[in-house]
Coordinates of C-alpha atoms and ligand atoms in Angstrom, one line a residue:
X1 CA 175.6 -7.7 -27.5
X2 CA 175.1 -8.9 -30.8
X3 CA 173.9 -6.4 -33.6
X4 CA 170.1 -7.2 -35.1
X5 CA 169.1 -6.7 -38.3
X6 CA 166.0 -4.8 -38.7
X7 CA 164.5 -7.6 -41.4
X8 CA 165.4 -10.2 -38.0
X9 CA 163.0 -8.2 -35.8
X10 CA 160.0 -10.5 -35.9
X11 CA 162.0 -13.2 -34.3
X12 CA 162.6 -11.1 -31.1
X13 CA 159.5 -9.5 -30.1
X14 CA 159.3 -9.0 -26.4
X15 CA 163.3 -9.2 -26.3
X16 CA 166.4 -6.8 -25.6
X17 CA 167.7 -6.4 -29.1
X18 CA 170.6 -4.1 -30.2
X19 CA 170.4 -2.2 -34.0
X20 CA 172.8 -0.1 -35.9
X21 CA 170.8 2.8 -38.3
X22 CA 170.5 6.6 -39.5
X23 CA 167.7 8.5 -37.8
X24 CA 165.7 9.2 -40.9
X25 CA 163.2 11.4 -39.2
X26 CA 162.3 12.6 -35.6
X27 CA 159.0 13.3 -34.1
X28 CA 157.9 14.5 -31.4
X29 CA 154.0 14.1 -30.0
X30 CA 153.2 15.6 -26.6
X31 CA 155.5 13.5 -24.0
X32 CA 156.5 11.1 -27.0
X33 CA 158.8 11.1 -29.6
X34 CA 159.1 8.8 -32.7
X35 CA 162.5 8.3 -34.7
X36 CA 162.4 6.5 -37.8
X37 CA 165.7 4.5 -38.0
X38 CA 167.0 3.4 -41.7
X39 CA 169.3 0.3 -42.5
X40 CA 169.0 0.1 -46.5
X41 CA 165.5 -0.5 -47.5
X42 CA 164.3 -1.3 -44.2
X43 CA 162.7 1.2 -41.3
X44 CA 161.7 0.6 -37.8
X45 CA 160.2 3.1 -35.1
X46 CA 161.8 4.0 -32.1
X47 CA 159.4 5.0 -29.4
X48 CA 160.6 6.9 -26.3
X49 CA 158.3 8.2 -23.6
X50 CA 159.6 11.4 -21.9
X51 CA 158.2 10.3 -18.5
X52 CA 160.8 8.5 -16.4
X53 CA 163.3 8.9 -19.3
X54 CA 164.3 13.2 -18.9
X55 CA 167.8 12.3 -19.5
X56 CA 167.7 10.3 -22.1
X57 CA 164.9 12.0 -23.7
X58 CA 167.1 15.3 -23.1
X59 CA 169.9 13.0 -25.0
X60 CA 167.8 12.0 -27.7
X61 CA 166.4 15.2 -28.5
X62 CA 169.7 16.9 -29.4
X63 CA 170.7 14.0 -32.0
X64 CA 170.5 15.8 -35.5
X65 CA 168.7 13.8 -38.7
X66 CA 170.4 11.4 -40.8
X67 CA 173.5 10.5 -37.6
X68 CA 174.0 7.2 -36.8
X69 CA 173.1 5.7 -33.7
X70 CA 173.3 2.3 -32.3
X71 CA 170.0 1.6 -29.9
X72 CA 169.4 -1.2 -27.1
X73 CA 165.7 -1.6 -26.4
X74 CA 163.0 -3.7 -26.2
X75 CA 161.3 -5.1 -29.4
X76 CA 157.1 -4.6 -28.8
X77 CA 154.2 -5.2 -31.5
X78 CA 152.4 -2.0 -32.1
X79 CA 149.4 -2.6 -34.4
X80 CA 150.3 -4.5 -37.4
X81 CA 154.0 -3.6 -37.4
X82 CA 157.4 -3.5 -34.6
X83 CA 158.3 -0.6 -32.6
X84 CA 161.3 -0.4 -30.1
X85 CA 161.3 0.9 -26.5
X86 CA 165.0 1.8 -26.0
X87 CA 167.1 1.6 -23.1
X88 CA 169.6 3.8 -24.9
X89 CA 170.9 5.8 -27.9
X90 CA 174.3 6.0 -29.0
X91 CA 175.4 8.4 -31.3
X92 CA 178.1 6.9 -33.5
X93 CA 178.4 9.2 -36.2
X94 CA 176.8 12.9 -35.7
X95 CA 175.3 14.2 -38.9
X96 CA 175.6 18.4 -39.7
X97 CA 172.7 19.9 -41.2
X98 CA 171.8 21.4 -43.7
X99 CA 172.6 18.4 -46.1
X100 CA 173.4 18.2 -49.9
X101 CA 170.2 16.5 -50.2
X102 CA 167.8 14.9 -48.7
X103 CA 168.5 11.3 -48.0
X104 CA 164.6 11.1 -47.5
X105 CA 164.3 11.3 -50.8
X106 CA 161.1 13.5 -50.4
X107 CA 162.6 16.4 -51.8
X108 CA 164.0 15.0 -55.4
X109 CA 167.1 16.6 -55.9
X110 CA 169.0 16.9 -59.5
X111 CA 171.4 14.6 -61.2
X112 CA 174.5 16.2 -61.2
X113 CA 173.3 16.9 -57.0
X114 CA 173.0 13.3 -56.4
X115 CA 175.9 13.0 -58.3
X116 CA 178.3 15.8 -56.5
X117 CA 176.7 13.7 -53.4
X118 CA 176.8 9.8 -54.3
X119 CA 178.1 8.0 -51.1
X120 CA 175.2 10.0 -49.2
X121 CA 172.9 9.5 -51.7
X122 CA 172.6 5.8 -51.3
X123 CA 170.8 6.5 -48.3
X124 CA 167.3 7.5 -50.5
X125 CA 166.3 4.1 -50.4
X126 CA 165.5 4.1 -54.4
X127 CA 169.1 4.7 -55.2
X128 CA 169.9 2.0 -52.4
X129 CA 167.4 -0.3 -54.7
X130 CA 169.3 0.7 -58.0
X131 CA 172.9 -0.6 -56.5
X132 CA 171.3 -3.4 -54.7
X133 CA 170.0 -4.7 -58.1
X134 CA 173.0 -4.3 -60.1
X135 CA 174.6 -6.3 -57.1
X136 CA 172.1 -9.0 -58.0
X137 CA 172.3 -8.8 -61.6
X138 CA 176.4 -8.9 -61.6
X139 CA 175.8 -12.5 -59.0
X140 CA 173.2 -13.6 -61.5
X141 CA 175.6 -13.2 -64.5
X142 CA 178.2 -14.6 -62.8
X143 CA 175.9 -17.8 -61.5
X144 CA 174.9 -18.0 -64.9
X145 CA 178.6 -18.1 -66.4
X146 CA 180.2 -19.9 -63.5
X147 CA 177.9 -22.5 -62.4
X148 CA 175.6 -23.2 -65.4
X149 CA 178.0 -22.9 -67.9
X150 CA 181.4 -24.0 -66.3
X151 CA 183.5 -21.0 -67.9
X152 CA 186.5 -20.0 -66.1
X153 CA 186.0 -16.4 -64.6
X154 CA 189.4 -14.5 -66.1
X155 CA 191.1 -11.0 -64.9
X156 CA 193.1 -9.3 -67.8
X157 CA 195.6 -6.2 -67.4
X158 CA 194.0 -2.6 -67.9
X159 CA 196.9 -0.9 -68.2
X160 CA 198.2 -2.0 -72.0
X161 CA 200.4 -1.4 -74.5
X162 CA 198.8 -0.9 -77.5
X163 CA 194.8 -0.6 -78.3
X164 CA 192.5 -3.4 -79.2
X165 CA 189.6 -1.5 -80.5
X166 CA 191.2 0.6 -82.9
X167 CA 193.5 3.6 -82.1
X168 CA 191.4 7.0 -81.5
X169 CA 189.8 6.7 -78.6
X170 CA 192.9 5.4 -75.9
X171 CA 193.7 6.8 -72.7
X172 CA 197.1 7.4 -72.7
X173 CA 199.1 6.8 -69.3
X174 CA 202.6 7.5 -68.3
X175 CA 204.1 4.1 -67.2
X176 CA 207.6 4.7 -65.9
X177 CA 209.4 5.7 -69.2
X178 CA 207.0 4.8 -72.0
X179 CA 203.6 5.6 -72.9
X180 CA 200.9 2.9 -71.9
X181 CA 196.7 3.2 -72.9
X182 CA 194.2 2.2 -70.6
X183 CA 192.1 -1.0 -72.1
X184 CA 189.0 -0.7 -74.4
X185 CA 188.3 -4.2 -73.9
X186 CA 189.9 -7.3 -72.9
X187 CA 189.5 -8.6 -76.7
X188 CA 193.1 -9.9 -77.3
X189 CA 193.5 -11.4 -74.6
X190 CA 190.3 -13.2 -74.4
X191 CA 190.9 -14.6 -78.0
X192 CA 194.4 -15.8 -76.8
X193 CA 193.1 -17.6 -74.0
X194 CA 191.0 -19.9 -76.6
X195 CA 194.2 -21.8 -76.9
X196 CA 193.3 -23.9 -74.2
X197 CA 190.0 -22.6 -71.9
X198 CA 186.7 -23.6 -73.6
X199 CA 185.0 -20.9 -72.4
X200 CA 186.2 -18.0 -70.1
X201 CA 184.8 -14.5 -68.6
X202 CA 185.4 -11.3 -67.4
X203 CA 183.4 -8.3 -65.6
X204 CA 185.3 -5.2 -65.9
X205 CA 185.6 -1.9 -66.8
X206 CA 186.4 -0.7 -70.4
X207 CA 188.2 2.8 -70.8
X208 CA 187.1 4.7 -74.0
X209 CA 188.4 8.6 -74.4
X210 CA 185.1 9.6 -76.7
X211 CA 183.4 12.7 -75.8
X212 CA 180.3 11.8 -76.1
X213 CA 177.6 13.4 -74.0
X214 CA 174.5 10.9 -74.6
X215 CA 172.3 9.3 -71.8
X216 CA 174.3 6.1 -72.4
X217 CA 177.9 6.9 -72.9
X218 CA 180.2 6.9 -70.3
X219 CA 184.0 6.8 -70.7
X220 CA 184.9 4.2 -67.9
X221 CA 182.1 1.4 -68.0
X222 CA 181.4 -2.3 -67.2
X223 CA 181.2 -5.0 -70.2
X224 CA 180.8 -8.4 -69.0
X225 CA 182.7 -10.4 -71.7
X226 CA 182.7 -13.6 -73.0
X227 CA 184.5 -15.8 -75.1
X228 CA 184.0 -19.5 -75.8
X229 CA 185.9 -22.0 -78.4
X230 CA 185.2 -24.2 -81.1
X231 CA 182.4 -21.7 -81.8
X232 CA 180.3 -19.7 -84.2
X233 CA 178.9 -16.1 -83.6
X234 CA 175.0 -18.5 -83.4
X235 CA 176.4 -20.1 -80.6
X236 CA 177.7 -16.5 -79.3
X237 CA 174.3 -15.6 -79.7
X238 CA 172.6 -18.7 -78.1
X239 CA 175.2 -17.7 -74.3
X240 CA 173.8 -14.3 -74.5
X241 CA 170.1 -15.3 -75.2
X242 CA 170.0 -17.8 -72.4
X243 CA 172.2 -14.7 -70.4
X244 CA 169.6 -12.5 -70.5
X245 CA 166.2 -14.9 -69.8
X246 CA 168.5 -16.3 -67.0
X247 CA 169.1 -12.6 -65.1
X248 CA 165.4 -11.5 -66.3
X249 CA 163.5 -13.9 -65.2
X250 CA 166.0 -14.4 -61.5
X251 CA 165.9 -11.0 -60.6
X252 CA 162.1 -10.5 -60.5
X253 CA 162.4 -13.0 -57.4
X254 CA 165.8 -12.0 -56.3
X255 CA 164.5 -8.2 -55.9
X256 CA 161.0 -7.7 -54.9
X257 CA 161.8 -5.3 -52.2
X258 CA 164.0 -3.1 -55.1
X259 CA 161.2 -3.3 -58.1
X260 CA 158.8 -2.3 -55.5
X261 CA 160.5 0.9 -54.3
X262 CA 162.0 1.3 -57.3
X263 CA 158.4 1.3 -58.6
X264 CA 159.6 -0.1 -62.4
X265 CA 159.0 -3.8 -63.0
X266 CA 162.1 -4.9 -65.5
X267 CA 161.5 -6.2 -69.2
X268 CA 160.0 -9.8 -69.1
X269 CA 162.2 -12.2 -70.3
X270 CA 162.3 -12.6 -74.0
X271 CA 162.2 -16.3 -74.5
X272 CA 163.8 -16.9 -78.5
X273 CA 165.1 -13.1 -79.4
X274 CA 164.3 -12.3 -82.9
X275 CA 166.9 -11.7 -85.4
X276 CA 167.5 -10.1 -88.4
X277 CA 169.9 -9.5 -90.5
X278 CA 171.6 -5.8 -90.9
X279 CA 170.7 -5.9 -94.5
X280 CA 166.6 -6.4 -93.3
X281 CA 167.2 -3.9 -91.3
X282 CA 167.6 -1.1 -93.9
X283 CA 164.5 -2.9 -95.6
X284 CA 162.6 -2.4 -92.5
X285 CA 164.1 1.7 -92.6
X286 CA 163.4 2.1 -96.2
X287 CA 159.6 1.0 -95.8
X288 CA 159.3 3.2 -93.4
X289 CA 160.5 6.3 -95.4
X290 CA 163.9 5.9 -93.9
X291 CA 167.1 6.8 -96.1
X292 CA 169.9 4.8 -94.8
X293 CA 173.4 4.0 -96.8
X294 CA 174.5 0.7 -97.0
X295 CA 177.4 0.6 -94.6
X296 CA 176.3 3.2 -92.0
X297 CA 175.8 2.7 -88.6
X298 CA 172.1 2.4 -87.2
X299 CA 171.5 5.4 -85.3
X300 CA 168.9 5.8 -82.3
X301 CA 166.2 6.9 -84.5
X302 CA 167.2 4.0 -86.5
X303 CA 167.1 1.5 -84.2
X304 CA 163.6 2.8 -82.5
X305 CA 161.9 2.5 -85.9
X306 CA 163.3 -1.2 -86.4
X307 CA 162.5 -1.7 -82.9
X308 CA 158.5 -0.7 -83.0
X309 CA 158.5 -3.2 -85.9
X310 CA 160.3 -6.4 -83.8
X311 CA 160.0 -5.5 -80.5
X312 CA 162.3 -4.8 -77.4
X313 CA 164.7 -7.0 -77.6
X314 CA 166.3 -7.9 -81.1
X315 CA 169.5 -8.9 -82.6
X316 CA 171.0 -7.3 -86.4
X317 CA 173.1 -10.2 -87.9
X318 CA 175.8 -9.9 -90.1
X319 CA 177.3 -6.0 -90.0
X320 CA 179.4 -4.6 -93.1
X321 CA 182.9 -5.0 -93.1
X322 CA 183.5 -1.6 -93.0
X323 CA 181.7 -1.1 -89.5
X324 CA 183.2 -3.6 -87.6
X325 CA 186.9 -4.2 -85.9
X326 CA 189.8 -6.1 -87.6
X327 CA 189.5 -9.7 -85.4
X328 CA 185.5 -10.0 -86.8
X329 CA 185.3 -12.8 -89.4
X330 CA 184.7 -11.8 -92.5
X331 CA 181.2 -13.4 -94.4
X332 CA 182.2 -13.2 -98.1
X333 CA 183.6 -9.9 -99.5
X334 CA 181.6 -6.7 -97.4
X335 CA 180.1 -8.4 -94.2
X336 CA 180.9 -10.2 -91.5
X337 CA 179.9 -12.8 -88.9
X338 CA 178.8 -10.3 -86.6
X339 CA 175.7 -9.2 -84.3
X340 CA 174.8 -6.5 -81.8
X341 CA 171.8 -7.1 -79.4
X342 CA 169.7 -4.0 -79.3
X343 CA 166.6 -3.3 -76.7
X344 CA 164.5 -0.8 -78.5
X345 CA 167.2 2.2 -79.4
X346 CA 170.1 1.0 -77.0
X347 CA 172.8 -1.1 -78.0
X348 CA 173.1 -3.4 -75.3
X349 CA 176.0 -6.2 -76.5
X350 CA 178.1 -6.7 -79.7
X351 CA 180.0 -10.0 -80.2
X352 CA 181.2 -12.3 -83.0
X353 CA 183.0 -15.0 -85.0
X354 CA 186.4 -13.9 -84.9
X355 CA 188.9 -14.7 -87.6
X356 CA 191.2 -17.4 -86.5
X357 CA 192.8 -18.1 -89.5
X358 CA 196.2 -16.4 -89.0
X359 CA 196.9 -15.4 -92.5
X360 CA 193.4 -14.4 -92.9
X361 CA 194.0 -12.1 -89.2
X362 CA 197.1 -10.3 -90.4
X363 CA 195.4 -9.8 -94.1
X364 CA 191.9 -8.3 -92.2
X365 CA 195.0 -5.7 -90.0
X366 CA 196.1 -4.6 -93.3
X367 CA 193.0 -3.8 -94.5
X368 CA 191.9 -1.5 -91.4
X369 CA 195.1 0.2 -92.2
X370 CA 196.3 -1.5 -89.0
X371 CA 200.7 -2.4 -89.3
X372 CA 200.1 -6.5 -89.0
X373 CA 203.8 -6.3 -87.3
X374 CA 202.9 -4.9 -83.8
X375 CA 200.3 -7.1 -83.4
X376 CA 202.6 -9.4 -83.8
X377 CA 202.5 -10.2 -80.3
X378 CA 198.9 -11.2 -80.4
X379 CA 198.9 -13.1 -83.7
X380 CA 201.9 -15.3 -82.7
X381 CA 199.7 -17.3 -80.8
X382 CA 197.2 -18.2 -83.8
X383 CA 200.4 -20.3 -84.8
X384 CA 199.9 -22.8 -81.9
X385 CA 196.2 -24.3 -83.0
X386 CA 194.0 -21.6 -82.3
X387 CA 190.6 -23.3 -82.5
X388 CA 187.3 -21.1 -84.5
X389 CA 185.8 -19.1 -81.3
X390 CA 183.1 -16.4 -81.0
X391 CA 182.3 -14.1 -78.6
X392 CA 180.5 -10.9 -77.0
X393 CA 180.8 -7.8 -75.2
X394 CA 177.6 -7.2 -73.1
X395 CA 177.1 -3.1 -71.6
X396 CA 176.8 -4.3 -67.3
X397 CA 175.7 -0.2 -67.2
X398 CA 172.9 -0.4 -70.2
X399 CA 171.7 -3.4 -69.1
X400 CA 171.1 -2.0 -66.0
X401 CA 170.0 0.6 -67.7
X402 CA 167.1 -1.4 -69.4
X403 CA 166.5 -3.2 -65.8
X404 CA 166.2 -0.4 -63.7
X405 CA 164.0 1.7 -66.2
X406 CA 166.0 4.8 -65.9
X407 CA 166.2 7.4 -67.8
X408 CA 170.2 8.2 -67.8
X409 CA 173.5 5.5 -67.5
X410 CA 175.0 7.8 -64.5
X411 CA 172.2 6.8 -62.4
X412 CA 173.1 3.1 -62.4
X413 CA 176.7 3.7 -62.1
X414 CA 178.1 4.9 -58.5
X415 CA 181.1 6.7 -59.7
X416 CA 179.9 8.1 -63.6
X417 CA 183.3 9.1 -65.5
X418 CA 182.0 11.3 -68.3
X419 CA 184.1 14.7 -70.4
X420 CA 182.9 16.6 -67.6
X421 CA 183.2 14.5 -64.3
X422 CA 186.5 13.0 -62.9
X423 CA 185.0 13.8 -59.3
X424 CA 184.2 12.5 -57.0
Ligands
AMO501 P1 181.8 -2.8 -78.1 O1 182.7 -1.7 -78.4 O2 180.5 -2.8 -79.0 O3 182.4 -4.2 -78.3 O4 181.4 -2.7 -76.6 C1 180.6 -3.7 -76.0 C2 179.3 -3.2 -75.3 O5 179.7 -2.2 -74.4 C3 178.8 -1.2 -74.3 N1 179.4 0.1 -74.5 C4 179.3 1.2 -73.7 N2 178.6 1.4 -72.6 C5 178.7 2.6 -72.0 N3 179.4 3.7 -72.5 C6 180.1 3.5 -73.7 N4 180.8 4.5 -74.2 C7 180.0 2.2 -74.3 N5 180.6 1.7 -75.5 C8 180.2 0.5 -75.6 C9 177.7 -1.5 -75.3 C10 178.4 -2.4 -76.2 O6 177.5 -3.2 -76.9 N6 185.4 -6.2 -78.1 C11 184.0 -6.0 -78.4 C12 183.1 -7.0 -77.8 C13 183.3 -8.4 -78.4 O7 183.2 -8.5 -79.7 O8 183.4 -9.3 -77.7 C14 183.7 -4.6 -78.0 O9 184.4 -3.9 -77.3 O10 176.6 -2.2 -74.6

């Protein structure tokens, strides 16, 4: 017999259906008992009458919370919803008690709990909602990149030789006799590949050994990367604009059930994202009794002051020299054709022009005290017509972050590698 899902039910009323679920609760009234079986976001009530069913009523009542069962019965209307009238209960999967948690989610349990706990948390059906969005979101970006755009969906190494992002914060990794880093971003490679793609993409995980302990920092994390040629860091800007009204405005439809349990209704899309230049920025600071040196990083508090002046989503254009890595363009002596895109204090993407001139590349290694010979590698191809590209690093994990409305990155992310937690 075929296996139902619950959301199918309608189309079977008065029929012998089998389902698959968890018995999320068990009641038992008089000479009847209720179970509550959970697929995902979706319930349905088992009703079984003791009369004429001692045995299997005697079966039944032994099953312990939260196992898996697989029921045949008969699908019946009761009021304005479905019940089932089973034939019989199969326990698949026995569950011990007490739990870690309570997949009910009616006792909230900690962080670091759910955390210790992920593959059985993902039965509280809001955690279910948060990985059934990101699902959607990663489909939406890659619709958006794929479909709309026509970019070629790419798949570069992790395990590398040298680091792209500057040298402090690599993951070393023994690989057979040498040493090898784990990648901070597929950077190099994604500016190679302008030789002869017009646009291409990547979703993957970066690897950065900081130890930072902040509510959005993790030290393995998703950026969802793009690079496109014959291109300016405006028409960067313009992908990621469109990126982000695209997945806004989809997932509202998309999701219903999720932003309902969820209970958090994501940012509206922006429409035209403001920008300002890094240089207004510390205008913006300063007017607001805000000391900030030219050259410095914008902090959280920073960026939260700026913010309640813009708005939620803006972009800061044109970032010193000093603050940015060595394949960012250089605009005139100290800045650069450069631009993160903040919502409110979180730094969501940063992308660029990058410097194509060859020269110009080797010159801008040299001056980040980088040895312009072992990137020799990578600059080797800017010999071969290397056409003026741009490009952007978006945070999958804070933008998720900003969608979900939650308050930490580890409870988007199944998994969370932070100092602390290698496990599970
Ligand atoms: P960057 O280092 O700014 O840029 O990274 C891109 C985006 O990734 C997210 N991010 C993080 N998310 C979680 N934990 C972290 N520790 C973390 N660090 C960064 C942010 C950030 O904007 N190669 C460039 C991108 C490019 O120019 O194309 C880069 O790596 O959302």
């Amino acid at each position: 017999m075929k296996r139902i899902p619950i959301t199918e039910l309608p189309n079977y009323i008065g029929k012998k259906v089998k389902i698959c679920g968890w018995i999320e609760d068990k009641r038992i009234v008089g000479k009847v008992m209720f179970l509550t079986i959970r697929q995902g976001l979706e319930t349905i009530q088992v009703t079984l009458k003791k009369t004429g069913n001692e045995d299997l009523w005697r079966d039944v009542e032994e099953i312990t919370r939260q196992s898996s069962v697989v029921i045949v019965g008969n699908v019946r209307k009761f009021g304005n919803k479905l019940e089932i009238i089973p034939e019989s209960v199969k326990v698949v999967g026995l569950s011990k008690t007490p739990l870690p948690l309570d997949p009910s989610g009616r006792v909230p349990a900690l962080l670091n709990t759910i955390l210790d706990s992920r593959a059985l948390s993902i039965r509280i059906p809001h955690i279910y909602a948060i990985f059934s969005i990101r699902s959607k979101v990663t489909n939406l970006i890659r619709d958006f990149f794929a479909n709309t755009k026509g970019f070629i969906e790419i798949h570069t190494p992790k395990i590398i030789a040298s680091g792209t992002e500057g040298g402090a914060d690599l993951f070393p990794v023994e690989y057979f006799n040498r040493t090898a880093y784990l990648a901070q971003s597929p950077q190099l490679y994604k500016e190679q590949l302008m030789l002869g793609f017009d646009g291409v993409f990547e979703i993957a995980p970066y690897f950065r050994a900081e130890k930072s302990h902040t509510r959005k920092h993790l030290n393995e994390f998703i950026s969802v990367d793009l690079e496109i040629s014959f291109a300016n860091y405006k028409d960067a800007m313009n992908v990621l604009e469109e990126l982000v009204n695209y997945v806004l405005e989809n997932i509202i439809e998309t999701a219903q059930k999720e932003i309902q349990i969820l209970g958090h209704r994501p940012p509206s899309p922006p429409g035209k994202i403001p920008i300002l230049t890094y240089d207004d920025s510390l205008e913006i600071l300063h007017k607001s009794g805000y000391e900030f040196e030219w050259g410095e990083d914008l902090d959280s508090d920073a960026l939260r002051v700026i913010s309640k002046e813009i708005g939620d989503f803006f972009f800061i254009i044109d970032w010193p020299w000093r603050s940015k890595p060595f394949y960012i363009k250089r605009k005139g002596d100290k800045l650069t054709e450069s631009f993160d895109l903040m919502y409110r204090e979180i730094e969501l993407s940063s992308g660029g022009t990058r410097e194509h001139n060859v020269d110009q590349l080797k010159k801008n290694l040299s001056d980040k005290g980088l040895d312009p010979s072992i990137f020799e590698f990578h600059t080797k191809f800017y010999n071969y017509g290397m056409p003026p590209h741009a490009g952007f690093g978006l945070g999958l994990d804070r933008f998720l972050l900003v969608i979900t409305g939650r308050e930490n990155i580890r409870e988007v992310v199944l998994y969370p590698r932070d100092p602390e937690r290698l496990e599970p």
